[in-house]
Amino acid sequence: MKPKVYLAARLPQEAEAYLQEHCHVNKWEGKQAITKTQLIEEAKEAEGILLTGIAVDDELLEQLPQLRVVSNMSVGYNNFDLDVMKRRGIIGTHTPFVLDATVADLVFALILSVSRRIAELDRFVRAGGWVKGSDADLFGTDVHHATLGIIGMGRIGEAIAARGKRGFDMDVVYHNRSRKPDAESQLGIRYLELDELLAQSDFVVLMTPLTEETRGYIGREAFAKMKRSAFFINASRGQTVDEEALIEALQSGEIAGAGLDVFAQEPVSPDNPLLKMDQVVLVPHIGSATAATRFDMAMLAARNLAGALNGTGDIHIVKELQP
Ligand code: DGY
């Protein structure tokens, strides 16, 4: 008998067809994203769930007694309560590799956009502000040959470093829990202690996953150590930063600007002060959001789900839950 699965996220036809071949599929048909309460009602019989963003914790698992596998359609898995999943023997999978280059591209889009004021000047042109005369008011900051500091040197960090080094001749420095000698020699990047990285970098890019150790990792003290001319980029998770401290640092001119793909609260609240700041570029958590990459992530999440339930294939179990 095919295992029962529930799709809490919308999948492309090919990924759904793949799952239909290997599993008995039920899915969320609602127009809005499914809530946790709805998922609990809908997935009572499911042995596997494919989802994105919903907290997989004791409350959920307690009410889904058949559940054996949760397939996250994202590389980040801060929605997994790892201790609870381990205790209950739940397999948790995610979608690494396929989005590395796409997220690295977005980080560069943010770097270029804040430093050359692309979003701000786009608004300026549309508003009819462009008149002939001196353009000194429109000057930005060079990216090429600047110092790029990357906090979190995983696969995405390496893809960002490669772009900085090879595409923009940047001096690339990094900080990570452990040093990466291979990346250092292959990419020509340098390891720095966090304080040194903050003090030296023209662009500080935060790429660390959200864990209990990295929650609020960049806060008041960190912003105080950055150059006043520095730009801060976050494409990891909103909670890795103390957002109030970021707002203060921007308001007081302690840093020059920010490019943000992620926020403490998503979708971002309309009264968030960041929305009013011209020196900030905001995008709605689109790091992996290209059609090709989201297709690959969906296929990988589908393969992970079917593979984990049927004991077949090469699946991507998150490292803390690996047997
Ligand atoms: C992920 O997969 O964790 C990314 O945040 C998606 O953009």
Tab-separated table of C-alpha atoms and ligand atoms in Angstrom:
chain	number	residue	atom	x	y	z
A	1	MET	CA	0.000	0.000	0.000
A	2	LYS	CA	1.219	3.467	-0.878
A	3	PRO	CA	1.974	5.736	2.113
A	4	LYS	CA	-0.448	8.613	2.711
A	5	VAL	CA	0.989	12.074	2.285
A	6	TYR	CA	-0.417	15.561	2.655
A	7	LEU	CA	0.804	18.509	0.605
A	8	ALA	CA	0.569	21.691	2.643
A	9	ALA	CA	2.420	23.696	-0.015
A	10	ARG	CA	1.512	24.141	-3.663
A	11	LEU	CA	3.685	22.094	-6.004
A	12	PRO	CA	4.266	22.222	-9.760
A	13	GLN	CA	2.446	19.525	-11.686
A	14	GLU	CA	5.575	17.438	-12.249
A	15	ALA	CA	6.392	17.240	-8.533
A	16	GLU	CA	2.810	16.339	-7.677
A	17	ALA	CA	2.717	13.703	-10.426
A	18	TYR	CA	5.928	12.201	-9.046
A	19	LEU	CA	4.338	11.950	-5.608
A	20	GLN	CA	1.113	10.478	-7.041
A	21	GLU	CA	3.225	7.643	-8.480
A	22	HIS	CA	4.804	6.810	-5.127
A	23	CYS	CA	2.262	7.874	-2.510
A	24	HIS	CA	-1.434	8.383	-1.842
A	25	VAL	CA	-1.745	12.181	-2.066
A	26	ASN	CA	-4.099	14.631	-0.380
A	27	LYS	CA	-3.489	18.343	-0.595
A	28	TRP	CA	-4.525	21.786	0.591
A	29	GLU	CA	-6.811	23.401	-1.980
A	30	GLY	CA	-7.358	26.718	-0.172
A	31	LYS	CA	-6.369	29.999	-1.795
A	32	GLN	CA	-4.613	31.298	1.328
A	33	ALA	CA	-1.613	29.522	2.824
A	34	ILE	CA	-2.683	26.744	5.165
A	35	THR	CA	-2.537	27.472	8.905
A	36	LYS	CA	-1.182	25.083	11.486
A	37	THR	CA	-4.694	24.466	12.852
A	38	GLN	CA	-5.991	23.645	9.382
A	39	LEU	CA	-3.048	21.348	8.772
A	40	ILE	CA	-3.772	19.439	11.969
A	41	GLU	CA	-7.395	18.953	10.854
A	42	GLU	CA	-6.487	18.011	7.280
A	43	ALA	CA	-3.526	15.717	7.792
A	44	LYS	CA	-4.800	13.393	10.542
A	45	GLU	CA	-4.005	10.266	8.550
A	46	ALA	CA	-0.850	11.445	6.842
A	47	GLU	CA	2.391	9.533	7.269
A	48	GLY	CA	4.254	12.274	5.460
A	49	ILE	CA	3.730	16.010	5.043
A	50	LEU	CA	5.351	18.398	2.607
A	51	LEU	CA	5.308	21.947	3.911
A	52	THR	CA	7.090	25.215	4.204
A	53	GLY	CA	7.348	27.495	7.232
A	54	ILE	CA	4.852	25.810	9.598
A	55	ALA	CA	6.238	24.996	13.050
A	56	VAL	CA	6.804	21.267	13.450
A	57	ASP	CA	6.608	21.055	17.231
A	58	ASP	CA	5.046	19.009	20.003
A	59	GLU	CA	1.606	20.586	19.477
A	60	LEU	CA	1.548	19.513	15.820
A	61	LEU	CA	3.120	16.106	16.259
A	62	GLU	CA	0.911	15.207	19.223
A	63	GLN	CA	-2.133	15.546	16.983
A	64	LEU	CA	-0.765	13.751	13.937
A	65	PRO	CA	-0.067	10.293	15.292
A	66	GLN	CA	0.586	8.631	11.922
A	67	LEU	CA	3.254	11.115	10.893
A	68	ARG	CA	6.744	9.755	10.161
A	69	VAL	CA	8.269	12.244	7.725
A	70	VAL	CA	8.182	16.029	7.300
A	71	SER	CA	9.642	17.326	4.048
A	72	ASN	CA	10.485	21.021	4.222
A	73	MET	CA	10.455	22.795	0.867
A	74	SER	CA	13.277	25.123	1.917
A	75	VAL	CA	16.887	24.781	2.889
A	76	GLY	CA	16.348	26.507	6.254
A	77	TYR	CA	14.597	24.384	8.869
A	78	ASN	CA	14.258	26.695	11.852
A	79	ASN	CA	10.556	25.690	11.852
A	80	PHE	CA	11.638	22.200	13.048
A	81	ASP	CA	11.731	21.595	16.794
A	82	LEU	CA	14.661	19.235	16.451
A	83	ASP	CA	14.579	17.880	20.019
A	84	VAL	CA	10.923	16.999	19.772
A	85	MET	CA	11.323	15.449	16.331
A	86	LYS	CA	14.272	13.396	17.552
A	87	ARG	CA	12.359	12.215	20.615
A	88	ARG	CA	9.383	11.225	18.474
A	89	GLY	CA	11.518	9.615	15.760
A	90	ILE	CA	10.263	11.926	13.000
A	91	ILE	CA	12.419	12.224	9.877
A	92	GLY	CA	12.887	15.828	8.733
A	93	THR	CA	14.235	16.677	5.291
A	94	HIS	CA	15.117	19.907	3.465
A	95	THR	CA	16.276	21.130	0.051
A	96	PRO	CA	19.973	22.041	0.050
A	97	PHE	CA	22.255	22.675	-2.986
A	98	VAL	CA	19.621	23.586	-5.578
A	99	LEU	CA	19.165	27.171	-4.358
A	100	ASP	CA	22.734	28.202	-3.519
A	101	ALA	CA	23.463	30.178	-6.690
A	102	THR	CA	20.017	31.766	-6.782
A	103	VAL	CA	20.257	33.079	-3.210
A	104	ALA	CA	23.820	34.311	-3.869
A	105	ASP	CA	22.526	36.215	-6.902
A	106	LEU	CA	19.862	37.880	-4.753
A	107	VAL	CA	22.470	38.909	-2.189
A	108	PHE	CA	24.380	40.653	-4.956
A	109	ALA	CA	21.200	42.276	-6.190
A	110	LEU	CA	20.769	43.728	-2.683
A	111	ILE	CA	24.426	44.798	-2.451
A	112	LEU	CA	24.235	46.615	-5.781
A	113	SER	CA	20.828	48.040	-5.096
A	114	VAL	CA	21.742	49.633	-1.741
A	115	SER	CA	25.191	50.842	-2.776
A	116	ARG	CA	24.102	52.350	-6.105
A	117	ARG	CA	20.710	53.412	-4.690
A	118	ILE	CA	18.829	51.588	-7.447
A	119	ALA	CA	15.449	51.274	-5.751
A	120	GLU	CA	15.580	54.803	-4.342
A	121	LEU	CA	16.589	56.339	-7.690
A	122	ASP	CA	14.003	54.299	-9.546
A	123	ARG	CA	11.379	55.944	-7.309
A	124	PHE	CA	13.061	59.311	-7.969
A	125	VAL	CA	12.874	58.956	-11.771
A	126	ARG	CA	9.263	57.765	-11.671
A	127	ALA	CA	8.326	60.723	-9.497
A	128	GLY	CA	9.690	63.085	-12.165
A	129	GLY	CA	12.636	64.185	-10.017
A	130	TRP	CA	15.248	63.808	-12.784
A	131	VAL	CA	16.182	67.189	-14.186
A	132	LYS	CA	19.269	68.295	-16.084
A	133	GLY	CA	22.159	69.535	-13.967
A	134	SER	CA	24.660	68.236	-11.468
A	135	ASP	CA	24.158	64.617	-10.488
A	136	ALA	CA	26.233	64.823	-7.283
A	137	ASP	CA	23.121	64.113	-5.217
A	138	LEU	CA	22.784	60.782	-6.970
A	139	PHE	CA	26.243	59.420	-6.169
A	140	GLY	CA	26.500	55.958	-4.700
A	141	THR	CA	29.284	53.734	-3.368
A	142	ASP	CA	31.535	51.376	-5.327
A	143	VAL	CA	31.140	47.659	-4.913
A	144	HIS	CA	34.220	46.633	-6.891
A	145	HIS	CA	37.394	46.382	-4.788
A	146	ALA	CA	35.411	46.972	-1.575
A	147	THR	CA	35.661	44.605	1.400
A	148	LEU	CA	32.899	42.035	1.596
A	149	GLY	CA	32.418	40.390	5.008
A	150	ILE	CA	30.344	37.218	5.027
A	151	ILE	CA	29.079	35.834	8.319
A	152	GLY	CA	28.233	32.152	7.811
A	153	MET	CA	30.400	30.361	5.269
A	154	GLY	CA	28.167	27.506	4.155
A	155	ARG	CA	27.462	26.657	0.519
A	156	ILE	CA	25.552	29.905	-0.048
A	157	GLY	CA	28.290	31.895	1.678
A	158	GLU	CA	30.818	30.339	-0.701
A	159	ALA	CA	28.676	31.205	-3.721
A	160	ILE	CA	28.497	34.824	-2.508
A	161	ALA	CA	32.263	34.875	-1.916
A	162	ALA	CA	32.917	33.564	-5.436
A	163	ARG	CA	30.770	36.316	-6.945
A	164	GLY	CA	32.478	38.979	-4.841
A	165	LYS	CA	35.947	37.748	-5.642
A	166	ARG	CA	35.626	36.821	-9.306
A	167	GLY	CA	32.899	39.180	-10.410
A	168	PHE	CA	33.741	42.335	-8.474
A	169	ASP	CA	37.417	41.981	-7.441
A	170	MET	CA	36.396	42.372	-3.813
A	171	ASP	CA	38.508	41.610	-0.790
A	172	VAL	CA	36.411	38.846	0.780
A	173	VAL	CA	36.619	38.044	4.484
A	174	TYR	CA	34.425	35.665	6.430
A	175	HIS	CA	33.486	34.506	9.891
A	176	ASN	CA	32.136	31.061	10.623
A	177	ARG	CA	31.883	28.690	13.584
A	178	SER	CA	34.685	26.644	12.051
A	179	ARG	CA	37.323	27.753	9.577
A	180	LYS	CA	37.009	26.619	5.967
A	181	PRO	CA	40.572	26.005	4.705
A	182	ASP	CA	39.390	24.649	1.328
A	183	ALA	CA	37.246	27.716	0.658
A	184	GLU	CA	40.113	29.950	1.801
A	185	SER	CA	42.548	28.442	-0.695
A	186	GLN	CA	40.083	27.937	-3.560
A	187	LEU	CA	38.429	31.337	-3.328
A	188	GLY	CA	41.252	33.400	-1.850
A	189	ILE	CA	39.167	34.522	1.120
A	190	ARG	CA	40.372	35.316	4.655
A	191	TYR	CA	38.986	34.239	8.020
A	192	LEU	CA	38.444	36.989	10.610
A	193	GLU	CA	37.075	37.046	14.128
A	194	LEU	CA	33.602	38.584	14.123
A	195	ASP	CA	34.634	41.956	15.595
A	196	GLU	CA	37.402	42.354	13.037
A	197	LEU	CA	35.068	41.457	10.196
A	198	LEU	CA	32.518	44.014	11.389
A	199	ALA	CA	35.171	46.711	11.701
A	200	GLN	CA	36.763	46.106	8.277
A	201	SER	CA	33.851	45.336	5.971
A	202	ASP	CA	32.162	47.742	3.583
A	203	PHE	CA	29.383	45.200	3.100
A	204	VAL	CA	28.402	42.858	5.927
A	205	VAL	CA	26.359	39.913	4.674
A	206	LEU	CA	24.597	37.710	7.212
A	207	MET	CA	24.054	34.140	5.971
A	208	THR	CA	24.016	32.124	9.162
A	209	PRO	CA	21.123	29.700	9.747
A	210	LEU	CA	18.711	30.544	12.571
A	211	THR	CA	19.416	28.442	15.662
A	212	GLU	CA	19.197	29.164	19.385
A	213	GLU	CA	22.833	30.369	19.212
A	214	THR	CA	22.283	32.751	16.292
A	215	ARG	CA	18.957	34.278	17.402
A	216	GLY	CA	19.609	38.035	17.688
A	217	TYR	CA	23.253	37.397	16.721
A	218	ILE	CA	23.702	40.828	15.150
A	219	GLY	CA	22.558	43.475	17.587
A	220	ARG	CA	23.479	46.872	19.040
A	221	GLU	CA	27.096	45.994	19.818
A	222	ALA	CA	27.673	44.596	16.353
A	223	PHE	CA	26.209	47.632	14.561
A	224	ALA	CA	28.359	49.900	16.740
A	225	LYS	CA	31.457	48.081	15.479
A	226	MET	CA	30.620	48.529	11.793
A	227	LYS	CA	31.899	51.423	9.684
A	228	ARG	CA	29.472	54.313	9.370
A	229	SER	CA	29.791	53.821	5.605
A	230	ALA	CA	28.951	50.087	5.798
A	231	PHE	CA	25.910	48.396	4.315
A	232	PHE	CA	24.254	45.486	6.078
A	233	ILE	CA	22.656	42.686	4.057
A	234	ASN	CA	20.489	39.942	5.526
A	235	ALA	CA	19.267	36.979	3.474
A	236	SER	CA	19.290	34.397	6.275
A	237	ARG	CA	16.371	34.755	8.678
A	238	GLY	CA	14.924	37.915	10.213
A	239	GLN	CA	15.428	36.657	13.764
A	240	THR	CA	19.207	36.382	13.365
A	241	VAL	CA	19.194	40.174	13.763
A	242	ASP	CA	17.892	42.363	16.541
A	243	GLU	CA	15.632	44.353	14.203
A	244	GLU	CA	15.108	47.193	16.668
A	245	ALA	CA	18.866	47.630	16.931
A	246	LEU	CA	19.101	47.608	13.127
A	247	ILE	CA	16.430	50.320	12.880
A	248	GLU	CA	18.266	52.447	15.446
A	249	ALA	CA	21.607	51.962	13.678
A	250	LEU	CA	20.016	53.130	10.418
A	251	GLN	CA	18.182	56.046	12.019
A	252	SER	CA	21.293	57.303	13.817
A	253	GLY	CA	23.581	56.862	10.792
A	254	GLU	CA	25.673	54.251	12.589
A	255	ILE	CA	25.564	52.306	9.308
A	256	ALA	CA	24.885	53.631	5.816
A	257	GLY	CA	22.102	51.348	4.675
A	258	ALA	CA	20.673	47.852	4.506
A	259	GLY	CA	19.419	45.312	2.001
A	260	LEU	CA	16.907	42.965	3.556
A	261	ASP	CA	15.235	39.819	2.243
A	262	VAL	CA	14.053	38.681	5.676
A	263	PHE	CA	12.332	40.322	8.643
A	264	ALA	CA	11.479	39.678	12.273
A	265	GLN	CA	7.845	39.452	11.203
A	266	GLU	CA	6.877	38.192	7.716
A	267	PRO	CA	5.004	39.581	5.876
A	268	VAL	CA	6.482	42.781	7.233
A	269	SER	CA	4.075	45.001	9.151
A	270	PRO	CA	3.004	48.195	7.282
A	271	ASP	CA	4.100	50.329	10.240
A	272	ASN	CA	7.631	48.925	10.367
A	273	PRO	CA	9.951	52.002	10.318
A	274	LEU	CA	12.215	50.257	7.787
A	275	LEU	CA	9.564	50.888	5.138
A	276	LYS	CA	10.102	54.613	5.414
A	277	MET	CA	13.872	54.577	4.981
A	278	ASP	CA	15.319	55.437	1.585
A	279	GLN	CA	18.672	53.878	2.441
A	280	VAL	CA	17.029	50.469	2.883
A	281	VAL	CA	16.060	48.044	0.131
A	282	LEU	CA	13.403	45.549	1.128
A	283	VAL	CA	12.289	42.459	-0.749
A	284	PRO	CA	9.700	39.887	0.404
A	285	HIS	CA	11.846	36.825	1.267
A	286	ILE	CA	12.608	35.975	-2.361
A	287	GLY	CA	16.099	34.503	-1.925
A	288	SER	CA	15.241	31.303	-3.773
A	289	ALA	CA	12.315	32.693	-5.754
A	290	THR	CA	13.089	32.001	-9.391
A	291	ALA	CA	10.864	29.677	-11.386
A	292	ALA	CA	13.708	27.240	-12.114
A	293	THR	CA	14.983	27.074	-8.548
A	294	ARG	CA	11.545	26.767	-6.979
A	295	PHE	CA	10.835	23.935	-9.455
A	296	ASP	CA	14.044	22.168	-8.392
A	297	MET	CA	13.206	22.690	-4.712
A	298	ALA	CA	9.723	21.242	-5.215
A	299	MET	CA	11.099	18.172	-7.025
A	300	LEU	CA	13.706	17.657	-4.321
A	301	ALA	CA	11.133	18.046	-1.535
A	302	ALA	CA	8.864	15.525	-3.325
A	303	ARG	CA	11.725	13.034	-3.750
A	304	ASN	CA	12.752	13.493	-0.125
A	305	LEU	CA	9.202	12.776	1.040
A	306	ALA	CA	8.604	9.697	-1.095
A	307	GLY	CA	12.145	8.421	-0.566
A	308	ALA	CA	11.984	8.733	3.233
A	309	LEU	CA	8.585	6.999	3.421
A	310	ASN	CA	9.423	4.226	0.998
A	311	GLY	CA	13.016	3.785	2.121
A	312	THR	CA	14.359	4.501	-1.346
A	313	GLY	CA	16.551	7.087	-2.995
A	314	ASP	CA	19.069	9.589	-1.836
A	315	ILE	CA	17.280	11.849	0.636
A	316	HIS	CA	18.380	15.003	2.410
A	317	ILE	CA	17.717	14.532	6.104
A	318	VAL	CA	18.689	17.615	8.120
A	319	LYS	CA	22.013	17.012	9.802
A	320	GLU	CA	20.779	17.058	13.419
A	321	LEU	CA	18.271	14.252	12.695
A	322	GLN	CA	20.524	11.988	10.676
A	323	PRO	CA	20.702	8.416	11.971
B	1	DGY	C1	15.162	28.748	2.327
B	1	DGY	O1	14.992	27.839	1.502
B	1	DGY	O2	15.372	28.518	3.513
B	1	DGY	C2	15.168	30.151	1.826
B	1	DGY	O3	15.005	31.062	2.859
B	1	DGY	C3	14.096	30.385	0.797
B	1	DGY	O4	14.269	31.640	0.181
